[in-house]
Amino acid sequence: MQADCIFCDIVLGKRSAEVIKQTGGLVVFKDIKPKAPIHLLIIPKKHVKSIIELVGEDRELVSDMVYMAKDMAEEQGLQGYRLSINVGREGGQVVDHLHLHLLGGWNTSQPDL
Ligand code: AMP
Ligand code: ZN
């Protein structure tokens, strides 16, 4: 856990969030400013700053995040969706705790990009 990290605070229950699911290693919650009808964030409980800081032992964690996204999309009834990870400021990352965006629920065959 890292001090002054809002997502660590959510993991610890020190900051409220609409948590959808928790496992031993992951938390899933609703994005506070959704950019799609369904916008979930999938985060590891372990504080990892970004993809850049991943180390070998995180391989399973990242795999778990992707499979969690797949399961959550199925639970939400999504036929198609977008998964994205912003990496570093130049990649649009604002919160420095690794997170996978799951976006979907557009009622068209083509999301409004
Ligand atoms: P990124 O630009 O990839 O770092 O995305 C960070 C995301 O976290 C944004 O979509 C924010 O709306 C979202 N966010 C920031 N603070 C919170 C919070 N307290 N609860 C839920 N989502 C948040
Ligand atoms: Zn953190």
Short mmCIF file of C-alpha atoms and ligand atoms in Angstrom, two decimals:
data_model
loop_
_atom_site.label_atom_id
_atom_site.label_comp_id
_atom_site.label_asym_id
_atom_site.label_seq_id
_atom_site.Cartn_x
_atom_site.Cartn_y
_atom_site.Cartn_z
CA MET A 1 0.00 0.00 0.00
CA GLN A 2 1.13 3.50 -0.78
CA ALA A 3 0.30 6.63 1.18
CA ASP A 4 -1.55 9.34 -0.77
CA CYS A 5 -2.85 6.86 -3.34
CA ILE A 6 -6.60 7.15 -3.85
CA PHE A 7 -6.92 3.63 -5.21
CA CYS A 8 -4.99 2.16 -2.25
CA ASP A 9 -7.47 4.06 -0.06
CA ILE A 10 -10.36 2.37 -1.90
CA VAL A 11 -8.67 -1.03 -1.41
CA LEU A 12 -8.36 -0.30 2.31
CA GLY A 13 -11.93 1.02 2.57
CA LYS A 14 -10.63 4.43 3.62
CA ARG A 15 -12.31 6.04 0.60
CA SER A 16 -15.77 5.10 -0.60
CA ALA A 17 -16.38 3.68 -4.03
CA GLU A 18 -19.10 1.65 -5.72
CA VAL A 19 -17.30 -1.66 -5.38
CA ILE A 20 -18.73 -4.36 -7.63
CA LYS A 21 -16.42 -7.25 -6.81
CA GLN A 22 -13.43 -8.16 -4.65
CA THR A 23 -11.12 -11.14 -4.80
CA GLY A 24 -7.94 -11.93 -2.91
CA GLY A 25 -5.90 -9.80 -5.28
CA LEU A 26 -8.29 -7.48 -7.12
CA VAL A 27 -11.00 -4.87 -6.59
CA VAL A 28 -13.54 -3.79 -9.23
CA PHE A 29 -15.47 -0.54 -8.84
CA LYS A 30 -17.41 1.97 -10.90
CA ASP A 31 -15.49 4.87 -12.40
CA ILE A 32 -16.57 8.08 -10.67
CA LYS A 33 -16.72 9.94 -14.00
CA PRO A 34 -17.98 7.29 -16.43
CA LYS A 35 -16.99 7.74 -20.08
CA ALA A 36 -19.43 5.03 -21.20
CA PRO A 37 -22.78 3.66 -19.95
CA ILE A 38 -20.77 0.96 -18.18
CA HIS A 39 -17.33 2.04 -16.99
CA LEU A 40 -15.58 -0.16 -14.45
CA LEU A 41 -12.04 -0.03 -13.13
CA ILE A 42 -10.22 -3.26 -12.32
CA ILE A 43 -7.27 -2.75 -9.99
CA PRO A 44 -4.80 -4.93 -8.13
CA LYS A 45 -4.85 -4.63 -4.35
CA LYS A 46 -1.07 -4.46 -4.56
CA HIS A 47 0.16 -0.96 -5.32
CA VAL A 48 1.78 -1.07 -8.74
CA LYS A 49 2.26 2.38 -10.23
CA SER A 50 1.80 1.52 -13.89
CA ILE A 51 2.58 -1.03 -16.59
CA ILE A 52 6.10 0.45 -16.66
CA GLU A 53 6.78 -0.73 -13.12
CA LEU A 54 5.57 -4.31 -13.67
CA VAL A 55 8.01 -7.02 -12.65
CA GLY A 56 8.05 -10.72 -13.44
CA GLU A 57 6.08 -11.73 -10.37
CA ASP A 58 3.18 -9.49 -11.53
CA ARG A 59 2.53 -11.68 -14.58
CA GLU A 60 -0.29 -13.59 -12.90
CA LEU A 61 -1.79 -10.39 -11.50
CA VAL A 62 -2.12 -8.83 -14.93
CA SER A 63 -3.56 -12.04 -16.32
CA ASP A 64 -6.09 -12.06 -13.45
CA MET A 65 -7.08 -8.46 -14.31
CA VAL A 66 -7.84 -9.40 -17.92
CA TYR A 67 -9.84 -12.47 -16.93
CA MET A 68 -11.72 -10.40 -14.34
CA ALA A 69 -12.62 -7.92 -17.11
CA LYS A 70 -13.92 -10.78 -19.23
CA ASP A 71 -16.02 -12.12 -16.34
CA MET A 72 -17.36 -8.68 -15.41
CA ALA A 73 -18.31 -7.98 -19.04
CA GLU A 74 -20.21 -11.27 -19.15
CA GLU A 75 -21.95 -10.44 -15.86
CA GLN A 76 -22.95 -7.03 -17.24
CA GLY A 77 -24.32 -8.68 -20.38
CA LEU A 78 -21.89 -6.94 -22.70
CA GLN A 79 -21.51 -8.49 -26.15
CA GLY A 80 -18.59 -6.22 -26.96
CA TYR A 81 -16.54 -3.75 -25.00
CA ARG A 82 -13.29 -1.87 -24.79
CA LEU A 83 -10.42 -2.56 -22.41
CA SER A 84 -7.77 0.09 -21.96
CA ILE A 85 -4.80 0.87 -19.77
CA ASN A 86 -3.29 4.34 -19.82
CA VAL A 87 0.43 4.29 -19.13
CA GLY A 88 2.25 7.31 -17.71
CA ARG A 89 1.31 10.97 -18.11
CA GLU A 90 2.11 10.86 -21.81
CA GLY A 91 -0.33 7.97 -22.11
CA GLY A 92 -3.08 9.81 -20.28
CA GLN A 93 -2.64 8.11 -16.90
CA VAL A 94 -3.85 10.33 -14.08
CA VAL A 95 -4.05 7.92 -11.14
CA ASP A 96 -0.71 6.27 -10.41
CA HIS A 97 -2.09 2.89 -9.37
CA LEU A 98 -2.41 0.37 -12.19
CA HIS A 99 -5.98 0.05 -13.47
CA LEU A 100 -7.75 -1.56 -16.37
CA HIS A 101 -10.72 0.35 -17.80
CA LEU A 102 -13.71 -1.73 -18.92
CA LEU A 103 -15.99 0.40 -21.10
CA GLY A 104 -19.19 -0.68 -22.79
CA GLY A 105 -22.94 -0.54 -22.97
CA TRP A 106 -23.22 1.56 -26.10
CA ASN A 107 -26.39 0.57 -27.86
CA THR A 108 -24.89 0.84 -31.29
CA SER A 109 -22.69 -1.57 -33.18
CA GLN A 110 -20.01 1.12 -33.26
CA PRO A 111 -18.92 2.94 -30.10
CA ASP A 112 -18.89 6.74 -30.37
CA LEU A 113 -15.12 7.33 -30.37
P1 AMP B 1 -6.51 7.20 -15.87
O1 AMP B 1 -6.61 8.44 -16.71
O2 AMP B 1 -6.32 5.97 -16.70
O3 AMP B 1 -5.50 7.34 -14.76
O4 AMP B 1 -7.93 7.03 -15.23
C1 AMP B 1 -8.23 7.30 -13.91
C2 AMP B 1 -9.72 7.07 -13.76
O5 AMP B 1 -10.03 7.02 -12.37
C3 AMP B 1 -10.57 8.18 -14.35
O6 AMP B 1 -11.47 7.62 -15.32
C4 AMP B 1 -11.32 8.75 -13.14
O7 AMP B 1 -12.64 9.16 -13.44
C5 AMP B 1 -11.28 7.61 -12.17
N1 AMP B 1 -11.32 7.98 -10.74
C6 AMP B 1 -10.59 8.92 -10.12
N2 AMP B 1 -10.89 8.95 -8.81
C7 AMP B 1 -11.84 8.01 -8.61
C8 AMP B 1 -12.57 7.56 -7.47
N3 AMP B 1 -12.38 8.10 -6.25
N4 AMP B 1 -13.47 6.57 -7.63
C9 AMP B 1 -13.68 6.03 -8.85
N5 AMP B 1 -13.01 6.40 -9.97
C10 AMP B 1 -12.12 7.38 -9.85
ZN ZN B 2 -2.06 2.56 -4.77
#
